[in-house]
């Protein structure tokens, strides 16, 4: 049996620290190329195959995803976001009803990119911040209303 490399009291001391992994939080079905991490590619990859002409001489080739540079409007952030996006994802965004709905309704593991997860977290944080501000404004309005009604009510003695 191999000796312990770390004393038990030290391992208990560091047991509360969560180990960070270099791998993304979502599992990828296959290796993605780096360019797909900087845009919304929707799981599209470079595909490889052969040209098969009449002469039957096979030549190796690849098919790249149809990537477009687009400025997509985010309703939550009230701004245009420049992003590289495939035409398949553009159709999905139209189907869902906008960039925000696409990002919020799609699971993290199906977004397949760091850029998409970053945009999704920005939108969620902005929505949470707006909800907190709205709740605070409502509570301030209610306390002001209570103060006005209590000040205008005659004192019964």
CSV table of C-alpha atoms in Angstrom, one decimal:
chain,number,residue,atom,x,y,z
A,1,UNK,CA,0.0,0.0,0.0
A,2,UNK,CA,1.3,3.5,-0.9
A,3,UNK,CA,1.9,6.0,1.9
A,4,UNK,CA,-0.4,9.0,2.2
A,5,UNK,CA,1.1,12.0,0.5
A,6,UNK,CA,-1.0,14.5,2.6
A,7,UNK,CA,-1.4,14.3,6.3
A,8,UNK,CA,-5.1,13.6,7.3
A,9,UNK,CA,-5.4,16.8,9.4
A,10,UNK,CA,-4.3,18.9,6.4
A,11,UNK,CA,-6.7,17.1,4.0
A,12,UNK,CA,-9.6,17.8,6.5
A,13,UNK,CA,-8.5,21.4,6.7
A,14,UNK,CA,-8.8,21.9,2.9
A,15,UNK,CA,-11.9,19.7,2.5
A,16,UNK,CA,-14.1,22.8,2.2
A,17,UNK,CA,-12.3,24.2,-0.8
A,18,UNK,CA,-13.9,23.2,-4.1
A,19,UNK,CA,-11.4,22.0,-6.7
A,20,UNK,CA,-11.8,23.9,-10.0
A,21,UNK,CA,-11.6,22.0,-13.2
A,22,UNK,CA,-10.1,23.2,-16.4
A,23,UNK,CA,-13.0,21.5,-18.2
A,24,UNK,CA,-16.2,23.5,-19.0
A,25,UNK,CA,-19.2,22.9,-16.8
A,26,UNK,CA,-21.0,21.3,-19.7
A,27,UNK,CA,-20.1,18.1,-21.4
A,28,UNK,CA,-19.3,18.4,-25.1
A,29,UNK,CA,-20.4,15.6,-27.5
A,30,UNK,CA,-17.2,16.2,-29.5
A,31,UNK,CA,-14.3,18.5,-29.5
A,32,UNK,CA,-15.2,22.0,-30.7
A,33,UNK,CA,-12.8,24.2,-32.5
A,34,UNK,CA,-11.7,27.4,-30.8
A,35,UNK,CA,-13.5,29.8,-33.1
A,36,UNK,CA,-16.9,28.3,-32.0
A,37,UNK,CA,-16.1,29.4,-28.4
A,38,UNK,CA,-16.1,33.1,-29.5
A,39,UNK,CA,-19.6,33.1,-31.1
A,40,UNK,CA,-23.0,31.4,-31.3
A,41,UNK,CA,-22.4,28.3,-33.4
A,42,UNK,CA,-25.1,26.1,-31.9
A,43,UNK,CA,-22.9,22.9,-31.9
A,44,UNK,CA,-21.9,23.3,-35.6
A,45,UNK,CA,-18.4,21.9,-36.4
A,46,UNK,CA,-16.1,21.6,-39.3
A,47,UNK,CA,-17.1,18.5,-41.3
A,48,UNK,CA,-14.6,16.4,-43.3
A,49,UNK,CA,-15.2,14.2,-46.3
A,50,UNK,CA,-14.2,13.6,-49.9
A,51,UNK,CA,-15.1,15.1,-53.3
A,52,UNK,CA,-16.2,12.3,-55.5
A,53,UNK,CA,-16.0,13.5,-59.1
A,54,UNK,CA,-16.8,11.5,-62.3
A,55,UNK,CA,-13.2,10.3,-62.5
A,56,UNK,CA,-13.6,8.6,-59.1
A,57,UNK,CA,-10.5,10.3,-57.8
A,58,UNK,CA,-11.3,11.1,-54.2
A,59,UNK,CA,-9.9,14.3,-52.9
A,60,UNK,CA,-10.1,15.2,-49.2
A,61,UNK,CA,-12.0,18.4,-48.3
A,62,UNK,CA,-13.8,20.1,-45.4
A,63,UNK,CA,-17.0,22.0,-45.0
A,64,UNK,CA,-17.0,25.0,-42.7
A,65,UNK,CA,-20.1,26.3,-40.8
A,66,UNK,CA,-21.9,29.2,-42.4
A,67,UNK,CA,-20.8,31.9,-40.0
A,68,UNK,CA,-22.0,35.5,-40.3
A,69,UNK,CA,-21.1,38.6,-38.3
A,70,UNK,CA,-24.3,40.1,-36.9
A,71,UNK,CA,-25.4,42.8,-34.6
A,72,UNK,CA,-28.2,41.2,-32.5
A,73,UNK,CA,-30.4,43.3,-30.2
A,74,UNK,CA,-30.8,42.4,-26.6
A,75,UNK,CA,-34.0,43.7,-25.1
A,76,UNK,CA,-32.8,43.2,-21.6
A,77,UNK,CA,-29.6,45.1,-22.0
A,78,UNK,CA,-31.2,47.6,-24.5
A,79,UNK,CA,-28.2,47.4,-26.8
A,80,UNK,CA,-26.9,45.7,-29.9
A,81,UNK,CA,-24.3,43.0,-29.4
A,82,UNK,CA,-21.9,42.1,-32.2
A,83,UNK,CA,-21.4,38.4,-32.4
A,84,UNK,CA,-20.4,35.7,-34.9
A,85,UNK,CA,-23.4,33.5,-35.4
A,86,UNK,CA,-24.2,30.6,-37.7
A,87,UNK,CA,-27.3,30.8,-39.9
A,88,UNK,CA,-28.8,27.8,-38.1
A,89,UNK,CA,-28.6,29.7,-34.8
A,90,UNK,CA,-30.1,32.8,-36.5
A,91,UNK,CA,-33.1,30.7,-37.5
A,92,UNK,CA,-33.4,29.4,-33.9
A,93,UNK,CA,-33.2,32.9,-32.5
A,94,UNK,CA,-36.0,34.0,-34.9
A,95,UNK,CA,-38.0,31.0,-33.9
A,96,UNK,CA,-37.6,31.6,-30.1
A,97,UNK,CA,-38.4,35.3,-30.5
A,98,UNK,CA,-35.1,37.1,-29.9
A,99,UNK,CA,-31.6,36.8,-28.6
A,100,UNK,CA,-32.6,37.0,-24.9
A,101,UNK,CA,-35.3,34.3,-25.2
A,102,UNK,CA,-32.9,32.1,-27.1
A,103,UNK,CA,-30.2,32.3,-24.5
A,104,UNK,CA,-32.5,32.1,-21.5
A,105,UNK,CA,-34.6,29.2,-22.8
A,106,UNK,CA,-31.6,27.1,-24.0
A,107,UNK,CA,-29.8,24.8,-21.6
A,108,UNK,CA,-26.2,25.7,-20.9
A,109,UNK,CA,-25.0,22.3,-22.2
A,110,UNK,CA,-26.7,23.0,-25.5
A,111,UNK,CA,-25.2,26.5,-26.0
A,112,UNK,CA,-21.7,25.0,-26.7
A,113,UNK,CA,-19.7,28.2,-26.3
A,114,UNK,CA,-18.2,30.5,-23.7
A,115,UNK,CA,-19.5,33.6,-25.4
A,116,UNK,CA,-23.1,32.4,-25.2
A,117,UNK,CA,-22.7,31.5,-21.5
A,118,UNK,CA,-21.2,34.9,-20.8
A,119,UNK,CA,-24.0,36.7,-22.6
A,120,UNK,CA,-26.6,34.6,-20.8
A,121,UNK,CA,-25.1,35.4,-17.4
A,122,UNK,CA,-25.0,39.2,-18.3
A,123,UNK,CA,-28.7,39.1,-19.2
A,124,UNK,CA,-29.7,37.1,-16.0
A,125,UNK,CA,-27.7,39.5,-13.8
A,126,UNK,CA,-29.3,42.5,-15.5
A,127,UNK,CA,-32.8,41.1,-15.0
A,128,UNK,CA,-32.1,40.3,-11.4
A,129,UNK,CA,-30.7,43.8,-10.8
A,130,UNK,CA,-33.8,45.3,-12.4
A,131,UNK,CA,-36.2,43.1,-10.3
A,132,UNK,CA,-34.4,44.2,-7.1
A,133,UNK,CA,-34.6,47.9,-8.1
A,134,UNK,CA,-38.3,47.5,-8.9
A,135,UNK,CA,-39.0,45.7,-5.6
A,136,UNK,CA,-37.1,48.5,-3.7
A,137,UNK,CA,-39.1,51.2,-5.5
A,138,UNK,CA,-42.4,49.5,-4.6
A,139,UNK,CA,-41.4,49.2,-1.0
A,140,UNK,CA,-40.4,52.9,-0.8
A,141,UNK,CA,-43.7,53.9,-2.4
A,142,UNK,CA,-45.6,51.8,0.1
A,143,UNK,CA,-43.8,53.3,3.1
A,144,UNK,CA,-44.3,56.8,1.7
A,145,UNK,CA,-48.0,56.0,1.2
A,146,UNK,CA,-48.3,54.7,4.8
A,147,UNK,CA,-46.5,57.8,6.1
A,148,UNK,CA,-48.9,60.1,4.2
A,149,UNK,CA,-52.0,58.3,5.4
A,150,UNK,CA,-50.8,58.2,9.0
A,151,UNK,CA,-50.0,62.0,8.9
A,152,UNK,CA,-53.3,63.0,7.5
A,153,UNK,CA,-55.4,60.8,9.8
A,154,UNK,CA,-56.8,62.7,12.8
A,155,UNK,CA,-55.5,61.6,16.2
A,156,UNK,CA,-58.3,60.0,18.2
A,157,UNK,CA,-58.0,60.5,21.9
